[in-house]
Coordinates of C-alpha atoms in Angstrom, one line a residue:
X20 CA 116.5 139.0 56.9
X21 CA 114.6 140.9 54.2
X22 CA 112.7 137.8 52.8
X23 CA 110.8 137.0 56.0
X24 CA 109.9 140.7 56.4
X25 CA 108.5 140.8 52.8
X26 CA 106.6 137.6 53.4
X27 CA 105.2 138.8 56.6
X28 CA 104.2 142.1 55.1
X29 CA 102.6 140.4 52.1
X30 CA 100.8 138.0 54.4
X31 CA 99.5 140.8 56.5
X32 CA 98.3 142.6 53.3
X33 CA 96.5 139.5 52.0
X34 CA 94.9 139.0 55.4
X35 CA 93.7 142.6 55.6
X36 CA 92.4 142.4 52.0
X37 CA 90.6 139.2 52.9
X38 CA 89.1 140.8 56.0
X39 CA 88.0 143.8 53.9
X40 CA 86.3 141.6 51.3
X41 CA 84.7 139.5 54.1
X42 CA 83.5 142.7 55.7
X43 CA 81.9 143.9 52.4
X44 CA 80.3 140.5 51.8
X45 CA 79.0 140.5 55.4
X46 CA 77.5 144.0 55.0
X47 CA 75.7 142.7 51.8
X48 CA 74.6 139.6 53.6
X49 CA 73.3 141.5 56.6
X50 CA 71.2 143.8 54.5
X51 CA 67.5 143.0 53.9
X52 CA 68.1 142.5 50.2
X53 CA 69.9 139.2 49.8
X54 CA 70.9 136.5 47.4
X55 CA 70.3 136.7 43.6
X56 CA 67.9 139.5 42.7
X57 CA 65.8 139.3 39.4
X58 CA 64.6 142.6 38.0
X59 CA 61.8 141.9 35.6
X60 CA 60.7 144.5 33.1
X61 CA 57.5 145.1 31.2
X62 CA 59.1 144.5 27.8
X63 CA 60.3 141.4 25.9
X64 CA 62.9 143.3 24.0
X65 CA 66.5 143.5 25.0
X66 CA 67.2 146.2 22.5
X67 CA 64.5 148.7 23.6
X68 CA 64.6 151.6 26.0
X69 CA 63.1 149.8 29.0
X70 CA 65.9 147.2 29.0
X71 CA 68.6 149.7 28.2
X72 CA 67.5 152.1 31.0
X73 CA 66.9 149.3 33.5
X74 CA 70.3 147.8 32.8
X75 CA 72.1 151.1 33.7
X76 CA 70.2 151.4 37.0
X77 CA 70.5 147.7 38.0
X78 CA 74.2 147.5 37.2
X79 CA 74.8 150.5 39.4
X80 CA 72.7 149.1 42.2
X81 CA 74.4 145.7 42.0
X82 CA 77.9 147.3 42.3
X83 CA 76.8 149.6 45.1
X84 CA 75.1 146.8 47.2
X85 CA 77.6 144.0 46.2
X86 CA 74.7 141.8 45.0
X87 CA 74.1 139.7 42.0
X88 CA 71.2 141.5 40.2
X89 CA 70.0 140.7 36.6
X90 CA 67.5 142.3 34.3
X91 CA 65.0 139.9 32.8
X92 CA 62.9 141.0 29.8
X93 CA 59.7 139.0 30.2
X94 CA 57.0 141.4 29.2
X95 CA 54.3 143.2 31.2
X96 CA 52.0 140.2 32.0
X97 CA 54.8 137.9 33.0
X98 CA 56.5 140.6 35.0
X99 CA 53.4 141.4 37.0
X100 CA 52.8 137.7 37.7
X101 CA 56.4 137.2 38.8
X102 CA 56.2 140.1 41.1
X103 CA 52.9 138.8 42.6
X104 CA 54.5 135.5 43.5
X105 CA 57.6 136.8 45.3
X106 CA 57.3 138.9 48.4
X107 CA 60.8 138.1 49.6
X108 CA 62.4 140.9 47.5
X109 CA 64.3 138.5 45.2
X110 CA 62.0 139.7 42.3
X111 CA 61.7 143.5 41.7
X112 CA 60.2 145.2 38.6
X113 CA 61.0 148.2 36.5
X114 CA 58.5 149.6 34.0
X115 CA 57.2 152.9 32.8
X116 CA 53.9 154.8 32.6
X117 CA 52.2 152.0 30.7
X118 CA 51.9 150.2 34.0
X119 CA 49.1 152.6 35.0
X120 CA 47.9 153.7 31.6
X121 CA 47.1 150.1 30.7
X122 CA 44.7 150.1 33.6
X123 CA 43.1 153.4 32.6
X124 CA 42.6 152.1 29.1
X125 CA 41.1 148.8 30.5
X126 CA 43.7 146.5 29.0
X127 CA 43.4 143.0 30.3
X128 CA 46.2 142.1 32.8
X129 CA 46.7 145.7 34.1
X130 CA 45.5 146.3 37.7
X131 CA 45.6 149.5 39.6
X132 CA 49.3 149.6 40.5
X133 CA 48.7 152.1 43.3
X134 CA 46.4 149.6 45.1
X135 CA 48.2 146.3 44.2
X136 CA 51.9 147.2 44.5
X137 CA 54.3 149.4 46.4
X138 CA 55.6 152.1 44.1
X139 CA 59.4 152.4 44.1
X140 CA 61.6 155.3 43.0
X141 CA 61.6 156.9 39.6
X142 CA 65.0 156.7 37.9
X143 CA 64.8 158.3 34.4
X144 CA 62.8 159.8 31.6
X145 CA 62.9 158.9 27.9
X146 CA 62.2 162.2 26.2
X147 CA 62.1 160.5 22.8
X148 CA 58.4 159.5 22.5
X149 CA 57.5 160.8 19.0
X150 CA 55.0 160.9 16.2
X151 CA 56.3 160.7 12.6
X152 CA 55.1 160.8 9.0
X153 CA 56.7 159.9 5.6
X154 CA 58.9 162.7 4.3
X155 CA 56.5 163.2 1.4
X156 CA 53.5 163.5 3.6
X157 CA 51.1 166.4 3.0
X158 CA 51.1 167.0 6.8
X159 CA 54.0 169.4 7.4
X160 CA 53.0 170.1 11.0
X161 CA 50.9 168.5 13.7
X162 CA 48.4 171.3 13.2
X163 CA 47.9 170.1 9.6
X164 CA 46.8 166.8 11.1
X165 CA 44.3 168.5 13.4
X166 CA 43.0 170.7 10.6
X167 CA 42.7 167.7 8.2
X168 CA 40.6 165.7 10.7
X169 CA 38.6 168.8 11.5
X170 CA 37.8 169.2 7.8
X171 CA 36.5 165.7 7.5
X172 CA 39.6 163.9 6.3
X173 CA 40.4 160.5 7.8
X174 CA 43.9 160.4 9.4
X175 CA 45.2 156.9 10.3
X176 CA 47.7 156.7 13.2
X177 CA 49.6 153.4 14.0
X178 CA 49.9 152.9 17.7
X179 CA 50.3 150.0 20.2
X180 CA 47.1 150.2 22.2
X181 CA 46.7 150.7 25.9
X182 CA 49.7 152.7 27.0
X183 CA 52.5 155.1 26.2
X184 CA 52.0 154.7 22.5
X185 CA 48.3 155.5 22.8
X186 CA 48.3 158.5 25.2
X187 CA 49.6 160.9 22.6
X188 CA 46.9 159.7 20.1
X189 CA 44.3 160.2 22.8
X190 CA 45.5 163.8 23.5
X191 CA 45.5 164.6 19.8
X192 CA 42.0 163.2 19.4
X193 CA 40.9 165.3 22.5
X194 CA 42.4 168.4 20.9
X195 CA 40.4 167.8 17.7
X196 CA 37.3 167.3 19.9
X197 CA 38.0 170.7 21.5
X198 CA 38.9 172.6 18.3
X199 CA 36.5 170.8 15.9
X200 CA 33.6 169.3 18.0
X201 CA 32.2 166.1 16.5
X202 CA 35.1 165.6 14.1
X203 CA 37.5 163.7 16.5
X204 CA 36.5 160.3 15.1
X205 CA 38.3 161.2 11.8
X206 CA 41.5 160.5 13.7
X207 CA 41.6 156.7 13.5
X208 CA 43.8 154.3 15.5
X209 CA 45.5 151.6 13.6
X210 CA 46.2 149.2 16.4
X211 CA 49.4 147.2 16.0
X212 CA 52.3 145.8 18.0
X213 CA 56.0 146.5 18.1
X214 CA 57.9 149.5 16.7
X215 CA 58.8 147.4 13.7
X216 CA 55.1 146.7 13.0
X217 CA 54.3 150.4 13.2
X218 CA 57.1 151.3 10.9
X219 CA 56.0 148.7 8.4
X220 CA 52.5 150.2 8.4
X221 CA 54.0 153.6 7.3
X222 CA 56.2 152.0 4.7
X223 CA 53.2 150.1 3.2
X224 CA 50.9 153.2 3.2
X225 CA 48.6 151.6 5.8
X226 CA 49.0 154.5 8.2
X227 CA 49.5 158.2 7.7
X228 CA 51.2 158.9 11.1
X229 CA 53.0 156.5 13.5
X230 CA 54.0 156.6 17.1
X231 CA 57.8 156.0 17.4
X232 CA 60.8 157.1 19.4
X233 CA 63.8 159.3 18.7
X234 CA 66.0 156.3 19.5
X235 CA 64.3 153.9 17.1
X236 CA 63.3 156.2 14.3
X237 CA 65.9 158.9 14.0
X238 CA 67.8 156.8 11.5
X239 CA 64.9 156.9 9.1
X240 CA 64.7 160.7 9.2
X241 CA 68.2 160.9 7.6
X242 CA 67.0 159.1 4.4
X243 CA 66.2 161.0 1.2
X244 CA 62.5 161.8 0.5
X245 CA 62.3 159.4 -2.4
X246 CA 63.2 156.4 -0.1
X247 CA 60.1 154.5 0.9
X248 CA 61.4 154.3 4.5
X249 CA 62.1 158.0 4.9
X250 CA 60.3 159.7 7.8
X251 CA 60.3 163.1 9.6
X252 CA 59.2 164.1 13.0
X253 CA 56.0 165.9 13.6
X254 CA 55.8 165.9 17.4
X255 CA 57.8 164.9 20.5
X256 CA 55.5 164.7 23.5
X257 CA 58.2 165.5 26.1
X258 CA 58.2 168.7 28.1
X259 CA 60.5 171.4 26.7
X260 CA 62.4 171.5 30.1
X261 CA 62.9 167.8 29.9
X262 CA 64.4 167.8 26.4
X263 CA 66.6 170.7 27.2
X264 CA 68.5 168.5 29.7
X265 CA 69.5 166.1 26.8
X266 CA 73.0 166.2 25.5
X267 CA 73.5 169.1 23.0
X268 CA 74.5 166.7 20.2
X269 CA 71.1 165.1 20.5
X270 CA 71.0 161.6 19.0
X271 CA 72.4 160.2 15.8
X272 CA 72.7 163.2 13.4
X273 CA 69.8 165.1 14.9
X274 CA 70.9 167.8 17.4
X275 CA 69.0 168.7 20.6
X276 CA 68.2 172.1 18.9
X277 CA 66.5 170.4 16.0
X278 CA 64.5 168.1 18.3
X279 CA 63.3 171.1 20.3
X280 CA 61.4 172.2 17.2
X281 CA 58.9 169.4 17.8
X282 CA 58.0 170.0 21.5
X283 CA 55.8 172.6 23.1
X284 CA 55.5 175.6 22.7
X285 CA 56.5 175.1 19.0
X286 CA 54.0 172.2 18.8
X287 CA 50.7 172.7 20.7
X288 CA 48.2 170.0 21.6
X289 CA 45.4 171.8 23.5
X290 CA 43.8 170.3 26.6
X291 CA 41.5 173.3 26.9
X292 CA 41.7 176.2 29.4
X293 CA 45.0 177.4 27.8
X294 CA 46.7 174.1 28.8
X295 CA 48.8 172.1 26.4
X296 CA 49.4 168.4 26.6
X297 CA 52.9 167.1 27.3
X298 CA 54.0 163.6 28.3
X299 CA 57.4 162.4 29.7
X300 CA 57.8 158.6 29.5
X301 CA 59.1 157.8 32.9
X302 CA 60.7 154.7 34.4
X303 CA 60.3 153.5 37.9
X304 CA 60.4 150.5 40.3
X305 CA 57.4 148.5 41.4
X306 CA 57.5 146.1 44.4
X307 CA 55.4 143.3 45.8
X308 CA 53.0 144.9 48.4
X309 CA 54.1 142.4 51.1
X310 CA 57.9 142.9 50.6
X311 CA 59.9 144.0 53.6
X312 CA 59.7 147.8 53.8
X313 CA 63.3 147.8 54.9
X314 CA 64.2 146.7 51.3
X315 CA 62.3 149.8 50.0
X316 CA 64.4 151.9 52.3
X317 CA 67.6 150.1 51.3
X318 CA 67.1 150.7 47.6
X319 CA 66.0 154.3 48.2
X320 CA 69.2 155.0 50.2
X321 CA 71.4 153.2 47.7
X322 CA 70.0 155.1 44.7
X323 CA 70.3 158.4 46.6
X324 CA 74.0 157.7 47.1
X325 CA 74.5 156.5 43.5
X326 CA 72.8 159.7 42.1
X327 CA 74.8 161.9 44.5
X328 CA 78.0 160.3 43.1
X329 CA 77.0 161.5 39.6
X330 CA 78.3 158.8 37.4
X331 CA 74.9 157.2 36.6
X332 CA 73.7 160.5 35.1
X333 CA 76.5 160.4 32.6
X334 CA 75.6 156.9 31.5
X335 CA 71.9 157.7 31.2
X336 CA 72.4 160.9 29.2
X337 CA 74.8 159.1 26.8
X338 CA 71.9 156.8 26.0
X339 CA 69.5 159.8 25.6
X340 CA 67.7 159.3 29.0
X341 CA 67.1 162.2 31.4
X342 CA 68.0 161.3 35.0
X343 CA 65.0 161.9 37.3
X344 CA 65.5 160.1 40.6
X345 CA 62.7 160.5 43.2
X346 CA 62.7 158.2 46.3
X347 CA 59.6 156.0 46.8
X348 CA 57.3 158.2 48.8
X349 CA 57.8 161.2 46.6
X350 CA 57.6 159.0 43.5
X351 CA 54.3 157.5 44.4
X352 CA 52.7 161.0 45.0
X353 CA 54.2 162.3 41.8
X354 CA 53.0 159.4 39.7
X355 CA 49.5 159.5 41.2
X356 CA 49.2 163.1 40.2
X357 CA 50.5 162.4 36.7
X358 CA 48.0 159.5 36.3
X359 CA 45.0 161.8 37.2
X360 CA 46.0 164.2 34.4
X361 CA 45.9 161.6 31.7
X362 CA 42.8 159.9 33.2
X363 CA 40.8 163.1 32.3
X364 CA 42.0 163.0 28.7
X365 CA 41.1 159.3 28.3
X366 CA 37.7 159.9 29.9
X367 CA 37.0 162.9 27.5
X368 CA 37.2 160.7 24.4
X369 CA 35.4 157.6 25.6

């Protein structure tokens, strides 16, 4: 008597589970975002902050929407081309401020994203954008760099031109222009490529200062001064309020309290009129202009729910990212305003 009852109960449970799975699959299939979704990023590195941050967000979205979504590190030019070709919504893009800074700097392949694409939600900030010197450098503070250039000394700064790496350099050059008019050209850009290339310029004595990140360069700040690869931070461009949201333990062996020594107001880069330059490296979605607006709404709604649940913030902070979700409409307005601030700086030093 008991065996048929067990079988019947088990059969009912399997049927109900199958119906639930089918219902979830049907919901995913009925949504405007369907099939396999490729999320291209403006970086070719699978070890960098763009890939790492995008992976956290895309994995959460894939689980929430019951879709197969994959991050593809193809680089900026290829990512924009892929986005241009696909209006169905099967190709999305995640990048950071370089997507509009590249256009402001006139870099080939960078169009005005606010005209050519639909701006999606912001998802996070990397507060680790930094400038570093060798540990035995005569420049003990960023003000030493400004004063050296102002007094006629050439200071070489290794950057990757046309984006996030260059904007801090431009702000520093603008500050020298304000404080020591006519001396700003003593700050010289050493244009190079990847972080490894910038590091090598410092190791070889071909640059006095380099742009880096807390994530990539903190390990070198732990080396003894007599090590050729030793470095120390001079400046983190992030806003103080942004960095204060990072985990107290900071990153590696450098605490949040130590990192706060390198942001405003402890480090000042004037923009004139009692304003100081800060820059938060921000990650956000970009969409094909002709993509179904319902997909924009679907992703906004999904991410709103994901951020309300609170788990994604833990994953982001563990990797030293600061959660900063803004839905598409709010995101576009915010990023346009942000772009206009940095446009003025770039215009000032042309």
